[in-house]
Coordinates of C-alpha atoms in Angstrom, one line a residue:
X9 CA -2.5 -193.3 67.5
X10 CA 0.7 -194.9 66.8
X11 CA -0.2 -197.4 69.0
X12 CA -3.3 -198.2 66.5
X13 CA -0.5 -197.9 63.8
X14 CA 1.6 -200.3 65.0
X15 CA -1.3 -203.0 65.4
X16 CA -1.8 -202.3 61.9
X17 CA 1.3 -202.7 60.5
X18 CA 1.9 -205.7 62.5
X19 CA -1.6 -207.1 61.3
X20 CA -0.2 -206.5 58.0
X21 CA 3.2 -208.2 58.5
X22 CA 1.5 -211.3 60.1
X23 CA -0.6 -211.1 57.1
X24 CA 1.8 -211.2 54.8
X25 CA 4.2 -213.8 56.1
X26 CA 0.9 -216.3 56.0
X27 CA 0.2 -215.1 52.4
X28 CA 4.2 -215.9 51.7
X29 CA 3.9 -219.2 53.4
X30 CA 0.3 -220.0 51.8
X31 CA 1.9 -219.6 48.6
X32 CA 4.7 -221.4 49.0
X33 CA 2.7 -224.4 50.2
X34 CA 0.7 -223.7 46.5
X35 CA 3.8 -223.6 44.8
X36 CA 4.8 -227.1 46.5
X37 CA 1.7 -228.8 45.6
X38 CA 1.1 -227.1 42.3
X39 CA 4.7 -228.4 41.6
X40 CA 4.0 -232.1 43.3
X41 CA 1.1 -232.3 40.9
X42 CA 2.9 -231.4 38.1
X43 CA 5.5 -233.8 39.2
X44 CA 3.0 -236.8 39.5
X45 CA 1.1 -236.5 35.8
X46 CA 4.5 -236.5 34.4
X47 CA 5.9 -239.8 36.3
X48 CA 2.0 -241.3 35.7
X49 CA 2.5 -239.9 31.7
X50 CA 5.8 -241.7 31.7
X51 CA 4.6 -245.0 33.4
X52 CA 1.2 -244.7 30.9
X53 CA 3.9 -244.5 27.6
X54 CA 5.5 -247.2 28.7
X55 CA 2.8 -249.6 29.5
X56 CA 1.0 -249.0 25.7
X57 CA 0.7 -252.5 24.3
X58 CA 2.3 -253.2 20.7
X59 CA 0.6 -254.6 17.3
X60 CA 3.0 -257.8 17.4
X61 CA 1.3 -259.2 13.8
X62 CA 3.0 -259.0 10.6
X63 CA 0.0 -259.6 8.5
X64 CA -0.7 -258.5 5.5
X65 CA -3.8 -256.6 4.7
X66 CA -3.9 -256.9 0.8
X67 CA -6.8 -257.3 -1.5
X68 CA -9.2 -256.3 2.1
X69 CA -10.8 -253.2 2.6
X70 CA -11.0 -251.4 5.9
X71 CA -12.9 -248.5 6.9
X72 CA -11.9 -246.1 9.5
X73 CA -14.3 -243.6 10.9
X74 CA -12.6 -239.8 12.0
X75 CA -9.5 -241.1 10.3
X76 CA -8.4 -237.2 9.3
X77 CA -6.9 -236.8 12.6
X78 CA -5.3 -238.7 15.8
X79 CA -5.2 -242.4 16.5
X80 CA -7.6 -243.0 13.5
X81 CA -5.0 -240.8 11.2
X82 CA -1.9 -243.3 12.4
X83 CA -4.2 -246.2 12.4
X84 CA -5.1 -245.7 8.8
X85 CA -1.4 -245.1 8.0
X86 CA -0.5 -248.6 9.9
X87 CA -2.9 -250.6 7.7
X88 CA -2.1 -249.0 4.5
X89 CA 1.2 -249.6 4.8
X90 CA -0.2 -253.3 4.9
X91 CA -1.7 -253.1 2.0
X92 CA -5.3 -252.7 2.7
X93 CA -7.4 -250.3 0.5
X94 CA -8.5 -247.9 2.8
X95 CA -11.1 -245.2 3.4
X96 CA -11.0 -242.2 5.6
X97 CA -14.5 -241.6 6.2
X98 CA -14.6 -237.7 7.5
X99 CA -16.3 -234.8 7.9
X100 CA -13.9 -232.4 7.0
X101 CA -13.2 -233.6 3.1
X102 CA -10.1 -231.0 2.7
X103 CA -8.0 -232.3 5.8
X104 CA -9.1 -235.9 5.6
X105 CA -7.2 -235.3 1.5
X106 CA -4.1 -234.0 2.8
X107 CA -3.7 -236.8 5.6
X108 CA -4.9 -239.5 2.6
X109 CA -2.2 -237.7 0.5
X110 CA 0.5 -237.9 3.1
X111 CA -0.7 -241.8 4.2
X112 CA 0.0 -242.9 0.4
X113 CA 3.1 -240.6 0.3
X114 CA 4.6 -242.8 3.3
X115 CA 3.4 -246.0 2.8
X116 CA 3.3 -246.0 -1.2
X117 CA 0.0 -247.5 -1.1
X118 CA -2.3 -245.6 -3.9
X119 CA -5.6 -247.1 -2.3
X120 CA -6.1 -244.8 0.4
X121 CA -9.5 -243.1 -0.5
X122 CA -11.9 -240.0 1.3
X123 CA -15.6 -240.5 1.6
X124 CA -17.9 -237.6 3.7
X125 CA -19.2 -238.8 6.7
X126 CA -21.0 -236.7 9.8
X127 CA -21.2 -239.6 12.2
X128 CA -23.5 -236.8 14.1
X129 CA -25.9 -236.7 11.3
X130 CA -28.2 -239.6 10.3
X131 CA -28.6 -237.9 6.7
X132 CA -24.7 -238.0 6.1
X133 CA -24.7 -242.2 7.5
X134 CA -26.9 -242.6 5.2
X135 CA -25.7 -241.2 2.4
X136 CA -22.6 -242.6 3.0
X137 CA -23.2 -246.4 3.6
X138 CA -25.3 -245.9 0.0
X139 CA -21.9 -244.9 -1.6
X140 CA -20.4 -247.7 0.1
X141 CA -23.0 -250.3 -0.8
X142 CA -22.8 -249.3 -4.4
X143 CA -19.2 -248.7 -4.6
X144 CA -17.7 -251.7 -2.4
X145 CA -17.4 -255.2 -3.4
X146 CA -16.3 -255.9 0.4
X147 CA -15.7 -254.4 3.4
X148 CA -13.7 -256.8 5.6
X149 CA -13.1 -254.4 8.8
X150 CA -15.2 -251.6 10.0
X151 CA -13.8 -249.1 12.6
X152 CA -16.0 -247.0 14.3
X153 CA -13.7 -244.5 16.0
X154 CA -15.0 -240.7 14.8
X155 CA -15.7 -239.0 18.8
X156 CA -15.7 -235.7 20.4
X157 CA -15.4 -234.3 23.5
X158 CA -18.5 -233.5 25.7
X159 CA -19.4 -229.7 25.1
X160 CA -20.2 -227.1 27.8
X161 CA -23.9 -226.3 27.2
X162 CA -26.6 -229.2 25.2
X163 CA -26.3 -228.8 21.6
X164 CA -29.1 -230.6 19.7
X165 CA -28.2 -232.4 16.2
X166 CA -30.7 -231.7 13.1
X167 CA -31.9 -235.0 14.0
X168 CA -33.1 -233.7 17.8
X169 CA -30.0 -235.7 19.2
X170 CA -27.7 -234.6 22.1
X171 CA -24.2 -233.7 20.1
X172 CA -22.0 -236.3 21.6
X173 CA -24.5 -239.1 22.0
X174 CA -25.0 -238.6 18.3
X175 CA -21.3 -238.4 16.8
X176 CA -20.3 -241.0 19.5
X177 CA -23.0 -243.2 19.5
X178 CA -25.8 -243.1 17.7
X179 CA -24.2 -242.3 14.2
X180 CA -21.7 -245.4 14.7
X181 CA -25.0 -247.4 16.0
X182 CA -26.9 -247.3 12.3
X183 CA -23.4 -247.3 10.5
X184 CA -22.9 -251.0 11.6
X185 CA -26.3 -251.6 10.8
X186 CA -26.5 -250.6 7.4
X187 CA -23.1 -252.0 6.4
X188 CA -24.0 -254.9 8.3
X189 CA -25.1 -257.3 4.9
X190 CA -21.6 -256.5 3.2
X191 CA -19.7 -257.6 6.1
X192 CA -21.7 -260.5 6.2
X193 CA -20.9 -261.0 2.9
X194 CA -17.7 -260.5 3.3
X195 CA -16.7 -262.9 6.3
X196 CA -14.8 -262.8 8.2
X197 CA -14.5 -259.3 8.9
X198 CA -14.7 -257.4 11.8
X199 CA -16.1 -254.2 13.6
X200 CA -13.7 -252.1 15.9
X201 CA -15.4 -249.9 18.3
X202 CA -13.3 -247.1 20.2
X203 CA -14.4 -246.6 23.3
X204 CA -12.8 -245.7 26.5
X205 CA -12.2 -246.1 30.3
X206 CA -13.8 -243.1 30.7
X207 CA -17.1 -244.9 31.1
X208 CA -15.7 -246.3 34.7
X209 CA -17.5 -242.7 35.9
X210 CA -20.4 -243.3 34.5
X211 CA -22.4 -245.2 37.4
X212 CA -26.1 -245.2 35.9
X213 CA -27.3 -244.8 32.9
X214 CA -31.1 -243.4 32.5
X215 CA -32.5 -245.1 29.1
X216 CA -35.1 -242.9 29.2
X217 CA -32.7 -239.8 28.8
X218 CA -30.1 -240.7 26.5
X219 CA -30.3 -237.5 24.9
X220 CA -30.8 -235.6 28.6
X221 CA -34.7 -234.2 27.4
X222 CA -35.2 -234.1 30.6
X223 CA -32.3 -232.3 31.6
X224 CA -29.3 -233.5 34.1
X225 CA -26.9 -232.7 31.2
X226 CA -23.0 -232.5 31.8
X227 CA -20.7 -232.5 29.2
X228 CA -17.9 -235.1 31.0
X229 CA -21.2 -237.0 32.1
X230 CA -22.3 -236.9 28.3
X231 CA -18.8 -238.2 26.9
X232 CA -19.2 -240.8 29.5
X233 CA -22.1 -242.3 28.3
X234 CA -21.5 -242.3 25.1
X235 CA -18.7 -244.0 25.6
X236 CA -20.2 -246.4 27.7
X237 CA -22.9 -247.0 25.2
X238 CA -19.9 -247.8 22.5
X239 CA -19.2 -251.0 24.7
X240 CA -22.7 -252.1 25.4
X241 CA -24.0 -252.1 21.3
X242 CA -20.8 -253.7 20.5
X243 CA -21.1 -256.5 23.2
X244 CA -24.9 -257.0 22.2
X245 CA -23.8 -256.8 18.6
X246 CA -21.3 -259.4 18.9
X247 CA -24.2 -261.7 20.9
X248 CA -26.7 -261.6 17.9
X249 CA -24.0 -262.2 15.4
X250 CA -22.6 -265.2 16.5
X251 CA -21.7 -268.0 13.6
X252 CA -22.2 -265.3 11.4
X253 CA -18.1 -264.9 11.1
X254 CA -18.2 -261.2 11.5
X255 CA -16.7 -260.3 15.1
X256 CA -17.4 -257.4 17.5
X257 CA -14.8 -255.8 19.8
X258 CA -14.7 -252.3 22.0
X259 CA -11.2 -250.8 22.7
X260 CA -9.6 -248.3 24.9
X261 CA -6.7 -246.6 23.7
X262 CA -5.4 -244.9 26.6
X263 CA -4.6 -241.5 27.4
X264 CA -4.1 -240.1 23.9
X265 CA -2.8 -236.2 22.6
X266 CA -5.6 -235.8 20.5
X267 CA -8.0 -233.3 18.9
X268 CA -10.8 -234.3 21.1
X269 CA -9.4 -232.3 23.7
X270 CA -9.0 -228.9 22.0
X271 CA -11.6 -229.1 20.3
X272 CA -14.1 -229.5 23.9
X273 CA -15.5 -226.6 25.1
X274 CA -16.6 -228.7 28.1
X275 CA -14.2 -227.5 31.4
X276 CA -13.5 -231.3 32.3
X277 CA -12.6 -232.5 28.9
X278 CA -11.5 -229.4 27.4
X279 CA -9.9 -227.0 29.7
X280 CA -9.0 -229.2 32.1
X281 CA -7.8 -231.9 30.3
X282 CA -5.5 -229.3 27.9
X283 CA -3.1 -228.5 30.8
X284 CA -2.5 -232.0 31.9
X285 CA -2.9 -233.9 28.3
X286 CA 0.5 -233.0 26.7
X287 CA 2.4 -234.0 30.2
X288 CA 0.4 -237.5 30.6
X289 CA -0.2 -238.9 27.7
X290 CA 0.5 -241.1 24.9
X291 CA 1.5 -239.8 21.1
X292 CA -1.5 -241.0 18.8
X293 CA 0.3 -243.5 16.9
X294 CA 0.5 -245.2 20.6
X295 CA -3.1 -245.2 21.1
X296 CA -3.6 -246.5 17.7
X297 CA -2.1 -249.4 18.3
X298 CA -4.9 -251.6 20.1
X299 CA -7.4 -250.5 16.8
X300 CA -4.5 -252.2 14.5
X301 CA -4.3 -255.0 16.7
X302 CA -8.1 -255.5 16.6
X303 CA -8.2 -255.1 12.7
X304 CA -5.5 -257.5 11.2
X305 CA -4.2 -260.0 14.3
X306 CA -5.1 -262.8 14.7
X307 CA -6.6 -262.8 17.7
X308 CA -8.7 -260.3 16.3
X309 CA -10.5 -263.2 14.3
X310 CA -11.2 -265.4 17.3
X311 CA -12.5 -263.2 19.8
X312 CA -15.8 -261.0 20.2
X313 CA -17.9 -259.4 22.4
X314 CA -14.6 -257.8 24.7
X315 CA -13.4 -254.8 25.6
X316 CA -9.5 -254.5 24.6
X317 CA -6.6 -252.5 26.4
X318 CA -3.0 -252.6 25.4
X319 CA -3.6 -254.6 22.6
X320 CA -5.4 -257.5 24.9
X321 CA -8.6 -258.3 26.7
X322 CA -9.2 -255.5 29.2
X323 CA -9.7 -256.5 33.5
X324 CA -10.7 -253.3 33.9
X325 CA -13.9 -252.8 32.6
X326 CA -16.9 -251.4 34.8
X327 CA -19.6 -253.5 35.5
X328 CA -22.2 -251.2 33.8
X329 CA -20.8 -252.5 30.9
X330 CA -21.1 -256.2 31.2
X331 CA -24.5 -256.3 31.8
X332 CA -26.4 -258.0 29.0
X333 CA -29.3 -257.2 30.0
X334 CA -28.5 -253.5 29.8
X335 CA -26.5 -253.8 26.6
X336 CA -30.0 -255.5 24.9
X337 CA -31.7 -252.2 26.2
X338 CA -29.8 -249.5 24.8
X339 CA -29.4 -251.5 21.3
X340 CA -33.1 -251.4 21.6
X341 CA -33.5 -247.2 22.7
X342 CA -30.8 -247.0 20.0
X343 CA -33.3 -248.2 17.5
X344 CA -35.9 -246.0 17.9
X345 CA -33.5 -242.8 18.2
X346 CA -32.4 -243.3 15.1
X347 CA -35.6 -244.7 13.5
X348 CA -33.8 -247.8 12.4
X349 CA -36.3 -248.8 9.6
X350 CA -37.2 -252.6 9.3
X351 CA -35.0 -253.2 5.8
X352 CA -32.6 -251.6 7.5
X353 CA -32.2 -254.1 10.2
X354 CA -29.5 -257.0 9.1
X355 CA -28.2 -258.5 12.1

């Protein structure tokens, strides 16, 4: 009997020393971990490009998609202070008011407006390019940058749309088209598209489930796309409009603190992504920078069809998103998701 004790409690001992020393190695690497996102945060602060232009942005209009929050918010606040009469197009009227009301309060520019706009819904596009077209003389920049995070189970729009291909994509897709005649009219202007390098994991894309009807839905596979799609309408854009003086340009902004991440209920963007965000990335009016750069540089003028990092062209692109070929077939997909009617197609 004591014999059978003493196995046990050596068992036990044994056990617990490998427990001890398992944990200790968790510690170490859990640590180590830690240790790395905040030297890579660092290093990612420091490389953020700057807006270097001191141009003015008076008597031009600019609007800025999802300005109520992150680097649209600071954006917004950047070109006000420039002088631009700007619009916050937002779906949440209340916030996008109190940032408007604090944008004028620090830049003293009185020209910072709020229009309602569900980039998810084709309804609200609509309705809100009318306002614009019967409201706006001009509309020298356009900067598509309203997103969201990829959410944990498919949520269908009103429309029959996947969530985040809609406020992503396809919302942004007919804005430009229907506001497409008043920057004509008003050239040159330009059309900012925020994007990110988070379509580098995105290694097919199925055209014939852009809005996963037949199924293989994930949310970070979902953000993915749609930001991969951002690139590819805004490189085939650029293409048709050539010598038309309105320019077309994706962006990535980095590693940004932002809404999008809270806000995700997927695990990958949202859980995930809440732990390490705060330790690795850059403050919004960082990421902002390269949509500023876009809008009122002028470099911004000259180029189109590119994908911008650190306020310059990007190396780094994947080469899903520099096929032409590709980009011609989601505009086209694009078309018929959103049932781009044939007055409504300016390019």
């Amino acid at each position: 009997m004591y014999g059978t004790v003493g196995s046990l409690a050596a068992c036990f001992i044994v056990t617990f020393r490998m427990l001890a020393t398992s944990a200790w190695i968790a510690t170490y690497i859990v640590l180590a971990l830690f240790a790395f996102v905040m030297v890579s945060g660092y290093l990612h602060r420091r490389s953020a490009g700057r807006v270097t232009s001191t141009a003015s942005m008076k008597g031009k209009t600019v609007i800025i998609t999802g300005a109520s929050a992150g680097i649209g918010k600071e954006a917004a606040r950047d070109i006000a202070r420039r002088g631009a009469r700007v619009i916050l197009a937002c779906r949440n009227l209340k916030k996008a008011r109190d940032v408007a009301e604090n944008i004028e309060l620090s830049t003293g520019n009185s020209q910072v407006l709020v229009r309602q706009l569900d980039t998810s819904s084709l309804t609200s596009v609509r309705n809100f390019a009318a306002k614009i077209l019967a409201e706006e003389p001009r509309l020298d920049v356009l900067a598509l940058n309203a997103g969201i995070g990829g959410e944990a189970d498919l949520i269908l729009t009103e429309d029959g749309l996947e969530l985040t291909m809609a406020t992503n994509h396809f919302g942004h897709f007919l804005l430009a088209n229907l506001l497409l005649g008043l920057l004509k009219k008003s050239s040159p202007s330009r059309i900012v598209v925020t994007a990110s390098m988070a379509h580098k994991f995105l290694k097919t894309l199925d055209l014939k489930n852009l809005i996963y009807e037949n199924g293989d839905y994930g949310s970070f596979r979902a953000y993915c796309q749609s930001k991969s799609c951002n690139i590819l309408f805004a490189r085939h854009l650029a293409e048709m409009l050539k010598g038309t003086g309105v320019v077309v340009n994706a962006l990535c902004p980095g590693f940004v603190a932002t809404e999008i991440f809270t806000k995700s209920s997927g695990f990958m963007i949202g859980k995930l992504f809440k732990v390490f965000v705060p330790l690795s990335s850059r403050t919004e009016e960082q990421g902002a920078q390269t949509i500023v750069h876009l809008a009122v540089s002028e470099e911004g003028a000259d180029i189109s069809g590119k994908v911008f990092e650190d306020c310059k062209v990007s190396r780094k692109a994947a080469s899903i998103v520099q096929d032409t070929g590709l980009a011609k077939k989601v505009w086209e997909a694009s078309e018929e998701y959103v049932k781009l009617k044939p007055e409504e197609r300016l390019y």
